[in-house]
Short mmCIF file of C-alpha atoms and ligand atoms in Angstrom, two decimals:
data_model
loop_
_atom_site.label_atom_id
_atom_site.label_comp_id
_atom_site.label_asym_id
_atom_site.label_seq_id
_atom_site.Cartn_x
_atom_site.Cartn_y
_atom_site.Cartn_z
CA UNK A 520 -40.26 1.08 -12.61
CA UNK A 521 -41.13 -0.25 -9.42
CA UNK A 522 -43.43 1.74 -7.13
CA UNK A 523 -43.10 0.81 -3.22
CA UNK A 524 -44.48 1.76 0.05
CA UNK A 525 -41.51 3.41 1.75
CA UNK A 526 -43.07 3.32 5.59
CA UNK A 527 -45.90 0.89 7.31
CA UNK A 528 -47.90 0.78 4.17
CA UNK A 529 -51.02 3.21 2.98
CA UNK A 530 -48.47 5.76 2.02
CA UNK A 531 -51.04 6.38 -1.14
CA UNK A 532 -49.78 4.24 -3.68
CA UNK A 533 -53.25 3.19 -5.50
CA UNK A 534 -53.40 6.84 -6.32
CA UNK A 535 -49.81 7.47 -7.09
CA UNK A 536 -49.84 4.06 -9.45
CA UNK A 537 -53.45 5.30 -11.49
CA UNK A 538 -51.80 7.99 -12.60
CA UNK A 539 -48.35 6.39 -13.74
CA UNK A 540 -50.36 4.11 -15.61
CA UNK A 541 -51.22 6.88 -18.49
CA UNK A 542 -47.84 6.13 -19.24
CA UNK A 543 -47.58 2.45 -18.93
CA UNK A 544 -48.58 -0.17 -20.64
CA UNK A 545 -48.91 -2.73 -17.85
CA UNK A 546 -48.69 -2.51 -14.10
CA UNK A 547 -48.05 -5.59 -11.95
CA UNK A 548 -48.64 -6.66 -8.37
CA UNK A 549 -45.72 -9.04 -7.59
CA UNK A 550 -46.48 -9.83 -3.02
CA UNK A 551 -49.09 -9.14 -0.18
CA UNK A 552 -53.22 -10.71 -1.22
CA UNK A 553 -56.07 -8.93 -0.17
CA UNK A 554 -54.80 -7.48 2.77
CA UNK A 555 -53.80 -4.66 0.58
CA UNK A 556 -56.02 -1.57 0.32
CA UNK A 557 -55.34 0.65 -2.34
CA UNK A 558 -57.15 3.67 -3.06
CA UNK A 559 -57.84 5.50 -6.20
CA UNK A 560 -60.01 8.82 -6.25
CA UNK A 561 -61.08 9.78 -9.86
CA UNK A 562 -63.11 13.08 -10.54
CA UNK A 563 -64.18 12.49 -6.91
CA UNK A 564 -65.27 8.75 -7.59
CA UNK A 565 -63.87 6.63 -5.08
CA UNK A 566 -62.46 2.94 -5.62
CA UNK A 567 -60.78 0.71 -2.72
CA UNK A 568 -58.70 -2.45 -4.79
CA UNK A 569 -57.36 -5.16 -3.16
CA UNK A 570 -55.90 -7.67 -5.33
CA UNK A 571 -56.32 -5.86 -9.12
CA UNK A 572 -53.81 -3.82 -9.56
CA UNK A 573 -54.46 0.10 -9.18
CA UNK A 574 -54.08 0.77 -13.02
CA UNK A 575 -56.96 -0.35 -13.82
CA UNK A 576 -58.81 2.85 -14.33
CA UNK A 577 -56.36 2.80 -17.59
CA UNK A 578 -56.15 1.08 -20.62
CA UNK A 579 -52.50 -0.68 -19.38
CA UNK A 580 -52.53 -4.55 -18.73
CA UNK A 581 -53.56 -5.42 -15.20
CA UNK A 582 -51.16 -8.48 -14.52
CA UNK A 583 -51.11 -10.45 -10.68
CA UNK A 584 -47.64 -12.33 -10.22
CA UNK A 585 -46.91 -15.35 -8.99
CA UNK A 586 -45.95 -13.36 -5.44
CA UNK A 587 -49.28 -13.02 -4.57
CA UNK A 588 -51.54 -14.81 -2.57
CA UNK A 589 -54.29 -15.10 -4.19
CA UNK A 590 -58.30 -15.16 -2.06
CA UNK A 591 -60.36 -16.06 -5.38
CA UNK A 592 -64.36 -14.87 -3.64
CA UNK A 593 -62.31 -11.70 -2.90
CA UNK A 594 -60.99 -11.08 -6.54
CA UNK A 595 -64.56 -11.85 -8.03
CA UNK A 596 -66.34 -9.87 -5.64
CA UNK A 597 -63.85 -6.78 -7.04
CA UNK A 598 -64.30 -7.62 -10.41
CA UNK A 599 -68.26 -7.72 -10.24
CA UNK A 600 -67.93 -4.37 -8.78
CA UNK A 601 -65.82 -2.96 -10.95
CA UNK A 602 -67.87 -3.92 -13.96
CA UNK A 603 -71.01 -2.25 -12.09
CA UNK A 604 -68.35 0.82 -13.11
CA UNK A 605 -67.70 -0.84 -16.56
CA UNK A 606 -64.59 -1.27 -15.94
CA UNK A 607 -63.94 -4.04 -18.57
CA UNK A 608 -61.75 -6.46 -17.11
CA UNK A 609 -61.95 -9.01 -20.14
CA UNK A 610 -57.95 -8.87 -21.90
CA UNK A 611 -56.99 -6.84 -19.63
CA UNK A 612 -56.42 -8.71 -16.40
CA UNK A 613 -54.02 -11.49 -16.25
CA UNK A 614 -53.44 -13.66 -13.23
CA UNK A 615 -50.18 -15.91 -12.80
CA UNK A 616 -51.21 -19.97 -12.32
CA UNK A 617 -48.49 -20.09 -9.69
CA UNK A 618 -50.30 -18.32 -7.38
CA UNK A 619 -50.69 -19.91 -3.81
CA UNK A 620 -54.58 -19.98 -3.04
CA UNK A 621 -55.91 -18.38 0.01
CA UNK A 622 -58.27 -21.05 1.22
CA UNK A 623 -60.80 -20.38 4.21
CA UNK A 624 -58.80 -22.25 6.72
CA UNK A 625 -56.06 -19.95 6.29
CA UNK A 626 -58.02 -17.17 7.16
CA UNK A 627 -59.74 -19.44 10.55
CA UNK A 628 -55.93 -20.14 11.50
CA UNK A 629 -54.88 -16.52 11.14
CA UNK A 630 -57.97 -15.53 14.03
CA UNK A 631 -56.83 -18.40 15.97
CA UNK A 632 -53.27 -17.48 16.40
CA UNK A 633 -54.02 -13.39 16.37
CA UNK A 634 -56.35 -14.62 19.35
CA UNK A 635 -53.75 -16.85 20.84
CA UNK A 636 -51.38 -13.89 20.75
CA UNK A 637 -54.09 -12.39 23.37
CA UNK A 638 -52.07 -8.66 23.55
CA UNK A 639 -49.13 -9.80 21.72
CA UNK A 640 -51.32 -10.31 19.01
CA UNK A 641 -49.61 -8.30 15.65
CA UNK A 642 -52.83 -7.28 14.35
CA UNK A 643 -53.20 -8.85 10.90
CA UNK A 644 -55.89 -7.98 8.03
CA UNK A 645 -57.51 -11.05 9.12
CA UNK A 646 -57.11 -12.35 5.84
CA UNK A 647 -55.40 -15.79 6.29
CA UNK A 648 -51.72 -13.87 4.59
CA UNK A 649 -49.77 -15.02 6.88
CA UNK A 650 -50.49 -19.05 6.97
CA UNK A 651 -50.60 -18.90 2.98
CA UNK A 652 -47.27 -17.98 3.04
CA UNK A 653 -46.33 -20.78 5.51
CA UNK A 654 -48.01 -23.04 3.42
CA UNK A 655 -45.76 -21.83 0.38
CA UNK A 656 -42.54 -22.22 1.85
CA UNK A 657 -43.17 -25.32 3.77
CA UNK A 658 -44.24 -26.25 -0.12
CA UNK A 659 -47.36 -27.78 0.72
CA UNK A 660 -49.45 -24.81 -1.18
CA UNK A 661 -52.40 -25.04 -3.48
CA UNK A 662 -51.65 -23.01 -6.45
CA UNK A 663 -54.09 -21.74 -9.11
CA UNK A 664 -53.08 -24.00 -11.76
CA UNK A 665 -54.06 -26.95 -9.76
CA UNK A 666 -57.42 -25.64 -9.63
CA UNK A 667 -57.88 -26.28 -13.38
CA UNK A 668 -57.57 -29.85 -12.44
CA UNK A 669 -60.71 -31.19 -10.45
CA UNK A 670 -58.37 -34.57 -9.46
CA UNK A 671 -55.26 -32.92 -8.34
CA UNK A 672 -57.37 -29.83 -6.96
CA UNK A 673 -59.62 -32.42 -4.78
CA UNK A 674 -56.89 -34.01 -3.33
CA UNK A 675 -54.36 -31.36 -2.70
CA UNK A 676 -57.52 -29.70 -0.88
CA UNK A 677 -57.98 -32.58 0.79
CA UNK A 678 -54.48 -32.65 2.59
CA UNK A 679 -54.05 -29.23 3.26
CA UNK A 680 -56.94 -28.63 5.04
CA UNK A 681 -57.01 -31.82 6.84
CA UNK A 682 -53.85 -30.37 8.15
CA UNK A 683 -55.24 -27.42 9.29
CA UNK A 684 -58.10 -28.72 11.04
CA UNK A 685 -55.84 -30.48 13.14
CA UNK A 686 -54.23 -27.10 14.15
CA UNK A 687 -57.19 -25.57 14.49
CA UNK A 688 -58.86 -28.34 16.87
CA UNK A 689 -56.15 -29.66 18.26
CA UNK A 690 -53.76 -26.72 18.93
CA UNK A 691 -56.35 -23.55 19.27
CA UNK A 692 -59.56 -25.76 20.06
CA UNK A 693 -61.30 -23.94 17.55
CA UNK A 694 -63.78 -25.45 14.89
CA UNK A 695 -62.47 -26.95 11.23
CA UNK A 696 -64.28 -26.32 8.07
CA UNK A 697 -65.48 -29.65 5.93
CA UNK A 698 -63.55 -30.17 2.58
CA UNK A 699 -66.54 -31.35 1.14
CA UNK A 700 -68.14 -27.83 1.48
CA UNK A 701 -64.99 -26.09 0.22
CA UNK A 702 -64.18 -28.28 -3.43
CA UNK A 703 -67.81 -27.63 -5.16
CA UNK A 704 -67.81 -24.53 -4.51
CA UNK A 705 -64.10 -23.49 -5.12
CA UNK A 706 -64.24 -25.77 -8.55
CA UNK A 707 -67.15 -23.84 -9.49
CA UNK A 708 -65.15 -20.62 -9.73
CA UNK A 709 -62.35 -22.24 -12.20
CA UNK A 710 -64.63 -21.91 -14.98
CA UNK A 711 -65.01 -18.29 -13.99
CA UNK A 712 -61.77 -17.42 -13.37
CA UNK A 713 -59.24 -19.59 -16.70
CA UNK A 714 -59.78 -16.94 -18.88
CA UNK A 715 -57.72 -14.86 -16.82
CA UNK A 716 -54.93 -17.37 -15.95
CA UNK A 717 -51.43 -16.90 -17.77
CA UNK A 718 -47.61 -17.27 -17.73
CA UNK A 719 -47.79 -13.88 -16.73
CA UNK A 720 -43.60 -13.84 -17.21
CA UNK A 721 -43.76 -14.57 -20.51
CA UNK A 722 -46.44 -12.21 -20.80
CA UNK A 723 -44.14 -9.12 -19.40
CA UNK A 724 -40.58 -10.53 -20.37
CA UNK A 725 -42.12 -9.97 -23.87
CA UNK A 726 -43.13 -6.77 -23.40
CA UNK A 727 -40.01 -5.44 -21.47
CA UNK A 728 -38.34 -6.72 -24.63
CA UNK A 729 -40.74 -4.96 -26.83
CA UNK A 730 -39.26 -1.70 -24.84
CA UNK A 731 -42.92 -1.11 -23.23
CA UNK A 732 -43.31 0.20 -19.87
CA UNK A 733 -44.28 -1.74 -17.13
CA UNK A 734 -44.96 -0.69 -13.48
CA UNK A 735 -44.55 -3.04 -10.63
CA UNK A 736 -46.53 -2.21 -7.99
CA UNK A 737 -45.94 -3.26 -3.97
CA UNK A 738 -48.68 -3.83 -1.27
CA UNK A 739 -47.65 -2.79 2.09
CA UNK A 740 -44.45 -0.84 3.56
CA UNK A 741 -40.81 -1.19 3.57
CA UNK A 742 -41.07 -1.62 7.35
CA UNK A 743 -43.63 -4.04 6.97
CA UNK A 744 -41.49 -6.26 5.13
CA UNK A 745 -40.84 -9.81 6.60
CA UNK A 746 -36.61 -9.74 6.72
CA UNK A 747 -36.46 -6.09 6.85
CA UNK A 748 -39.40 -4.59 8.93
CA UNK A 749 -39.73 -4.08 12.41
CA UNK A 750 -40.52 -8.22 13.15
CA UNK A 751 -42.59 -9.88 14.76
CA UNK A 752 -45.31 -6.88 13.64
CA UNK A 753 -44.92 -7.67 10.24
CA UNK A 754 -46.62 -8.90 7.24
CA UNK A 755 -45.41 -12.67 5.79
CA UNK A 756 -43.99 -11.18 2.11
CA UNK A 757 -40.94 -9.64 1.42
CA UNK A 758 -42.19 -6.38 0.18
CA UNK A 759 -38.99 -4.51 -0.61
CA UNK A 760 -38.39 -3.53 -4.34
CA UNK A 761 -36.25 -6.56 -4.91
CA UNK A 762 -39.92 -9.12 -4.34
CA UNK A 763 -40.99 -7.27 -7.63
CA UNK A 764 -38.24 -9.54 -9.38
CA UNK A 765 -39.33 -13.10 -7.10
CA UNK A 766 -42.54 -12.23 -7.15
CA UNK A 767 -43.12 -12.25 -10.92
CA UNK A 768 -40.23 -14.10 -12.21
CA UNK A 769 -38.22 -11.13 -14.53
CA UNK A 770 -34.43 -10.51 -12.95
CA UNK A 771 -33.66 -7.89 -11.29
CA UNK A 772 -31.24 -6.72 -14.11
CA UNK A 773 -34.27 -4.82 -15.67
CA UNK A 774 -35.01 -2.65 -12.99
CA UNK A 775 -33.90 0.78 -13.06
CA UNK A 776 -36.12 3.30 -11.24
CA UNK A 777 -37.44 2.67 -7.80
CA UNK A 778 -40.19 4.93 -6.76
CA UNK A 779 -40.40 4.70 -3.06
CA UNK A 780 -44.15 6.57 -1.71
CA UNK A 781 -43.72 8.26 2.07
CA UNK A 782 -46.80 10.54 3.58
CA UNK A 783 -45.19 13.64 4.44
CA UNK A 784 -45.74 12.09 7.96
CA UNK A 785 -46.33 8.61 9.02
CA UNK A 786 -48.64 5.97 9.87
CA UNK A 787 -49.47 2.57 10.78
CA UNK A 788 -51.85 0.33 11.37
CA UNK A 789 -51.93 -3.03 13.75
CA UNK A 790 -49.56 -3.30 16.80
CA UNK A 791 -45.73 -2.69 17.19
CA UNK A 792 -43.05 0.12 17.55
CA UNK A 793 -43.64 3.19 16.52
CA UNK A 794 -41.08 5.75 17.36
CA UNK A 795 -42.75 8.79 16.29
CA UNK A 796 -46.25 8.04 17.12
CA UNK A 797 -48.28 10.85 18.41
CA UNK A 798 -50.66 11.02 21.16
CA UNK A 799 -51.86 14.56 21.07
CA UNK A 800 -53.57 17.18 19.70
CA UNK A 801 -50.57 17.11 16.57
CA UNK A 802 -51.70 13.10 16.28
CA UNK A 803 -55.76 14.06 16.40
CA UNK A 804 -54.54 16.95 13.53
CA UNK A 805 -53.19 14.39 11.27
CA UNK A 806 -55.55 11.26 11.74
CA UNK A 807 -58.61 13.69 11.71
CA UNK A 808 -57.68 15.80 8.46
CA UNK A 809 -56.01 12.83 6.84
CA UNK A 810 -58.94 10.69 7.32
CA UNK A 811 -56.66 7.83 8.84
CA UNK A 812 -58.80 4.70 8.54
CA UNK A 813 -57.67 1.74 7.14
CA UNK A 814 -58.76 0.84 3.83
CA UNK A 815 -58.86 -2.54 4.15
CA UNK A 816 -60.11 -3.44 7.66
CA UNK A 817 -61.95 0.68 8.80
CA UNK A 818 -59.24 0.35 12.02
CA UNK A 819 -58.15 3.66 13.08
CA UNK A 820 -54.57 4.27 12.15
CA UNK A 821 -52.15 5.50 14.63
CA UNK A 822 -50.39 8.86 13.31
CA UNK A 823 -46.70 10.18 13.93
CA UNK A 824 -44.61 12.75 12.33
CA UNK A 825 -42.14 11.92 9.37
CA UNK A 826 -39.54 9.31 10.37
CA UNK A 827 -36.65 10.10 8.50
CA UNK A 828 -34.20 7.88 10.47
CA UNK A 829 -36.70 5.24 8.80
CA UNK A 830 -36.95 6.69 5.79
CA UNK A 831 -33.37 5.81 5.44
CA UNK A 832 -33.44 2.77 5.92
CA UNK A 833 -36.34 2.14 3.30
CA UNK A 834 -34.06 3.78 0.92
CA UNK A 835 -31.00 1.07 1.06
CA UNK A 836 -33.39 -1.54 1.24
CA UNK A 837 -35.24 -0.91 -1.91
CA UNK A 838 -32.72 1.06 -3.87
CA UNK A 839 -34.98 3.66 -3.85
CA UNK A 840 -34.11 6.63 -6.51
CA UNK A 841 -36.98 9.26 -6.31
CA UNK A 842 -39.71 10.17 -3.38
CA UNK A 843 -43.65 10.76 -3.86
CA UNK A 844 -44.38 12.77 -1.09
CA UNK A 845 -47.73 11.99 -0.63
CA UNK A 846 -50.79 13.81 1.98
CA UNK A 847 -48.86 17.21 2.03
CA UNK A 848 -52.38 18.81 2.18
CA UNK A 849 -53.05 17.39 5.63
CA UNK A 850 -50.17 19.29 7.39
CA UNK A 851 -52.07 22.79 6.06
CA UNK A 852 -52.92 24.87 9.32
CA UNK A 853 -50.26 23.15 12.26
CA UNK A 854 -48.16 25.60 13.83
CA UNK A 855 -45.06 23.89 13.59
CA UNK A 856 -44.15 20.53 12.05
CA UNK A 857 -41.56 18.25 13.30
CA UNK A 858 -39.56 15.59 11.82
CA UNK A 859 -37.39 13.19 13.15
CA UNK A 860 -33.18 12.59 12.20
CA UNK A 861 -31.95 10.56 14.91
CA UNK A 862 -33.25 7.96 16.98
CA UNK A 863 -31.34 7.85 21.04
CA UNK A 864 -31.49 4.25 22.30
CA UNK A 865 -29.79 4.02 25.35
CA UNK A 866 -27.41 6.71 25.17
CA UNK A 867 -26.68 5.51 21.48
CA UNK A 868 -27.57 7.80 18.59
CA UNK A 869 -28.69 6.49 15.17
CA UNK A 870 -29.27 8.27 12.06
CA UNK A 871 -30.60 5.28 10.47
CA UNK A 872 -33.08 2.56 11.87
CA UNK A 873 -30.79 0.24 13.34
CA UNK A 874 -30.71 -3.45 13.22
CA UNK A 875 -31.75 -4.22 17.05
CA UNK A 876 -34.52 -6.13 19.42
CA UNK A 877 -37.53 -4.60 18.03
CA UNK A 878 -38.44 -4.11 22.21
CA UNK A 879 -35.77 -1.74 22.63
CA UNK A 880 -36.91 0.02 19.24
CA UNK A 881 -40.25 1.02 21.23
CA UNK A 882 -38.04 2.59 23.80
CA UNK A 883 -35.95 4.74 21.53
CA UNK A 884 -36.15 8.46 21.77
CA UNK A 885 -36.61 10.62 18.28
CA UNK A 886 -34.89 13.64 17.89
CA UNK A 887 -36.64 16.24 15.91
CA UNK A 888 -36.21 18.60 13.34
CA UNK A 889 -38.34 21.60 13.98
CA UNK A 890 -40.37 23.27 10.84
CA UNK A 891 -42.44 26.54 10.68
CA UNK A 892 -45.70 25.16 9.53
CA UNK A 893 -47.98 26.85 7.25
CA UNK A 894 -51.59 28.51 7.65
CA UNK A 895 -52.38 28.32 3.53
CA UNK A 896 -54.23 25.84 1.77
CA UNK A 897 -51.87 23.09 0.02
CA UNK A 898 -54.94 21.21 -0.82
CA UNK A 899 -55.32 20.44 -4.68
CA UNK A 900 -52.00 22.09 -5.27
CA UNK A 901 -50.61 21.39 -8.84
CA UNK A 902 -47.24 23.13 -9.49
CA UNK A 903 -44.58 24.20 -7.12
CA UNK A 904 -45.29 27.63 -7.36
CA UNK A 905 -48.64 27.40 -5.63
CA UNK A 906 -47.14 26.07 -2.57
CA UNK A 907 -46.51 28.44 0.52
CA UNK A 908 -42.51 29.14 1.06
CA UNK A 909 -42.63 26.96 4.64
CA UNK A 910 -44.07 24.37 2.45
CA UNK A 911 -41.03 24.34 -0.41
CA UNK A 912 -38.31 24.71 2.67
CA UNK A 913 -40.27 21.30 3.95
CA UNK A 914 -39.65 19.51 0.89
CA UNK A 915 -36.36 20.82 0.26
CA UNK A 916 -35.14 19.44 3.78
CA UNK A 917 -36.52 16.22 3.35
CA UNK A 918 -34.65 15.34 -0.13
CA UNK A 919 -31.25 16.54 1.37
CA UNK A 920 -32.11 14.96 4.77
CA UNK A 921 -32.51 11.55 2.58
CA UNK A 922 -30.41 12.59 -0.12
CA UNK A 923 -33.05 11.60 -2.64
CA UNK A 924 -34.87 13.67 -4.75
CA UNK A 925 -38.48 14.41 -4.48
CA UNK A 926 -40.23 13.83 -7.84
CA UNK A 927 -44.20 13.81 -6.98
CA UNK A 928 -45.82 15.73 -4.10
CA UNK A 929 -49.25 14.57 -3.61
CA UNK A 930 -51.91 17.28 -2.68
CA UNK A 931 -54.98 15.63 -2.31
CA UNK A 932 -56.53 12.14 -2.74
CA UNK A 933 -57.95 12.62 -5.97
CA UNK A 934 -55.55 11.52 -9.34
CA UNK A 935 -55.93 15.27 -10.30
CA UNK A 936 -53.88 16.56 -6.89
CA UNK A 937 -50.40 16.32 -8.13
CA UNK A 938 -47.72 17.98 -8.32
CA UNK A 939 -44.85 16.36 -10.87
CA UNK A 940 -41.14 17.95 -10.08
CA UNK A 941 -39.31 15.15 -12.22
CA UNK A 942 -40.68 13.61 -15.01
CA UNK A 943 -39.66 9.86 -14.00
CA UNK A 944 -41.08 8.10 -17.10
CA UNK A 945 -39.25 9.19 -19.82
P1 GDP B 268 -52.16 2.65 -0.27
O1 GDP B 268 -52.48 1.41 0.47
O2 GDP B 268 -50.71 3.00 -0.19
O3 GDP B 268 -52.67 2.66 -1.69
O4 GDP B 268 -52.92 3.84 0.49
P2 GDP B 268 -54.44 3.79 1.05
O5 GDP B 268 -55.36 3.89 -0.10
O6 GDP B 268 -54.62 2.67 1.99
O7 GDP B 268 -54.44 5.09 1.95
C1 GDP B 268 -54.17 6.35 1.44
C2 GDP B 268 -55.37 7.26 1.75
O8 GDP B 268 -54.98 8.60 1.56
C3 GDP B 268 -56.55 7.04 0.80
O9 GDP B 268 -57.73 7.34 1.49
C4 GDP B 268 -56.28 8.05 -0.30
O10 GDP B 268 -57.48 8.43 -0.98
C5 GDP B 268 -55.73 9.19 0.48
N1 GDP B 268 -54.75 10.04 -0.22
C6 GDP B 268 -53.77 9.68 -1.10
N2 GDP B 268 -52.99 10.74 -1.41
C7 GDP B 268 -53.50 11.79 -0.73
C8 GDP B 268 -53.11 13.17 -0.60
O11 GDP B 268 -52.13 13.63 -1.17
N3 GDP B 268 -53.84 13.94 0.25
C9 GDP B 268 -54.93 13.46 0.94
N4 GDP B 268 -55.60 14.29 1.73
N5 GDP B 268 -55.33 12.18 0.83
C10 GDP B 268 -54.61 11.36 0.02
P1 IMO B 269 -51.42 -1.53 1.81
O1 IMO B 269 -50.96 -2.26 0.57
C1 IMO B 269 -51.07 -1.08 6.13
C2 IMO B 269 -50.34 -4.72 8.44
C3 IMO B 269 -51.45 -5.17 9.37
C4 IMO B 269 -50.62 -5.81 10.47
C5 IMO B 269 -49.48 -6.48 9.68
C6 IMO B 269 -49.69 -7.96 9.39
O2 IMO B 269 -52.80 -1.04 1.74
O3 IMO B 269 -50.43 -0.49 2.18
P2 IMO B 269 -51.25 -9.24 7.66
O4 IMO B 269 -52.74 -9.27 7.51
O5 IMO B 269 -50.52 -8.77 6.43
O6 IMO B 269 -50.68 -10.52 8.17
O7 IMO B 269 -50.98 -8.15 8.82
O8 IMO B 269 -49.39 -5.76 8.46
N1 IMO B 269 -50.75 -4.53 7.03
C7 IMO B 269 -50.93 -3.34 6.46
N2 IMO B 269 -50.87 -2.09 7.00
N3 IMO B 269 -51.33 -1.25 4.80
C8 IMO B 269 -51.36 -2.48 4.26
O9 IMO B 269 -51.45 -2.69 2.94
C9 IMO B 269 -51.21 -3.60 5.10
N4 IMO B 269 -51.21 -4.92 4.91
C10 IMO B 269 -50.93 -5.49 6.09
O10 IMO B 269 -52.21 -4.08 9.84
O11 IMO B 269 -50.04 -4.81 11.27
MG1 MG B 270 -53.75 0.74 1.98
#
């Protein structure tokens, strides 16, 4: 099963992918790096991941594909941490050896253009994604395997980052980094990190073949996604479902359930359009009780009610089968709740998010669906039955709005708050 972010990413699916993984026997990040933030709350013990994948907490394999772009100091710096938890990590992480590296002159070039951009600037992590990817497909990357060799490793450093320190002085008059600095220290960590490196598709084509279960797990949002999302304010990786099969090298042929994650309203952090974004005393409600922060960077994240128009399109562009619903908890208390089904651009109406110049997208006008919100506590909710009636209507709508069934509602951030409507593993 693959488990995506149906909207602009944090939908919750760290939490929603810890507790899949009691029935799993790996779970597999396949695109996105550290710009990621996943969450997982565990008998009120919280955990922010960034490049392990979210099952950890379990006894599943943790397995990084070959999608991902991989900042080394930022995976050892989790796994120290997580052993302070003892968390063991040993035989149970796995890391792909075609994995581009994230080197620190990807991260100098991504300030230099963000600051470039001046306020067109799209508002990255910070975290050097988006060159890493350029550096894959112009196939001049360093991947982890290459690391193993100090030769190869020394002089593929070398180039690249010559390279870059001619953008970066020549182009954004900004200052290099010496490679000399970089190689010790970056050769010291292949000692550290070999036990962990694999053919990671071997390692789950053998156990999709041995009938076990495996979750693939996305980083961002649908509407995030570099082809699909709403471009230029994007991130560089395809993250649709389809980037689980590229990104780890299994065909798509296997995959048969697509979990897509939505809040039950919507959010999104850096800069670009956002048709349902809130400015008001609804938007304080939902960024104040929902604790809208980013996990990754602390930014503030700007709030909106649900989008359904792009809901929709998340839907044909992952295949999506069931919903998690997650954050129902922090629409307890509004009067009324709204919902959008149609966008109006210029006289046109749309019931899904069209294909169009993203600047007319900030111009379009939502047209709402108006719900009776609820004053009852949702909060920690773990069957149907607890839910208030305005609550059950709410869900209802949104699976026939979307024509996709709701399986999980999410009541809370800890992996107790759950309730489970369709048992999706079977
Ligand atoms: P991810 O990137 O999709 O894994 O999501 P993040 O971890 O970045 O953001 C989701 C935030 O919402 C985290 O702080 C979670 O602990 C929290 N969260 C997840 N599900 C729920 C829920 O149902 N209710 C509430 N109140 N918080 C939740
Ligand atoms: P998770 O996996 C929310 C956003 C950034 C910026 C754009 C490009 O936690 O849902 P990048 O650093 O990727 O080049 O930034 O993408 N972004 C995210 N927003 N959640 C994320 O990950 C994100 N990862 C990147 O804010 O707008
Ligand atoms: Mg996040």
């Amino acid at each position: 099963m693959i488990v995506v972010g149906a909207q602009w990413g944090d939908e919750g699916k760290g939490k929603v992918i810890d507790l899949l993984t009691k029935q799993a026997e790996a779970v597999v990040r396949f695109q996105g790096g550290h710009n990621a933030g996943h969450t997982l709350v565990i008998n009120g013990q919280k955990t922010v991941l960034h490049l392990i994948p979210s099952g950890i907490f379990n006894d599943a394999k943790c397995i990084i594909g070959n999608g991902v772009v991989l900042h080394i100091p930022t995976l050892l710096d989790e796994i120290k941490s997580l052993q302070t938890k003892n968390i063991n990590i040993e035989n149970k992480l796995l890391i792909s050896s075609q994995c581009p590296l994230i080197l620190p002159t990807h991260i100098l070039l991504d300030e230099a253009r963000e600051n470039a951009l001046g306020n067109k600037a799209i508002g990255t992590t910070g975290r050097g994604i988006g060159p890493a990817y350029e550096d894959k497909v112009a196939r001049r990357a360093i991947h982890l395997m290459d690391l193993l060799d100090p030769v190869i490793f020394k002089q593929k450093l070398r180039n690249l980052m010559s390279y870059h320190n001619f953008i970066l002085e020549n182009l954004y008059q900004t200052p290099s980094e010496d490679p000399e600095k970089i190689e010790d220290l970056w050769l010291s960590f292949a000692d550290i990190i070999k036990p962990f490196i694999a053919d990671t598709t071997d390692v789950i084509n053998t156990m999709l073949v041995n009938k076990s279960n495996v979750l693939f797990e996305g980083a961002q949002g649908s509407m995030l996604d570099i082809d699909h999302g709403t471009y230029p304010y994007v991130t560089s990786s395809n993250t649709v479902a389809g980037a689980a099969s590229t990104g780890t090298g299994i065909g798509p042929g296997v995959f048969n359930k697509i979990l897509g994650i939505t809040k039950a309203y919507t959010t999104r952090v850096g800069s670009g359009p956002f048709p349902t974004e809130l400015n008001d005393e609804n938007g304080k409600h939902l960024a104040e009780v929902g604790v809208e922060f980013g996990a990754t960077t602390g930014r503030p994240r700007r709030c909106g009610w649900l989008d359904i128009v792009a809901l929709r399109k998340a839907i044909i562009n992952n295949s999506i089968s069931h919903l998690c619903l997650t954050k129902l908890d922090v629409l307890d208390g509004l009067d009324k709740i709204h919902v959008a089904v149609e966008y109006e651009i210029s006289g046109e109406r749309y019931s899904t998010m069209p294909n169009i110049n993203k600047d007319h997208l900030s111009r379009c006008k939502p047209i709402y669906k108006q719900f009776e919100g609820w004053q009852a506590t949702t909060s920690g909710a773990t069957s149907i039955g607890q839910l208030p009636e305005q609550a059950k209507q709410f869900i209802s709508s949104i699976e026939s709005l979307l024509s996709t069934k709701v399986a999980l509602v999410s009541t809370g951030p800890d992996r107790k708050d759950i309730i489970v409507l369709d048992k999706i593993f079977n």
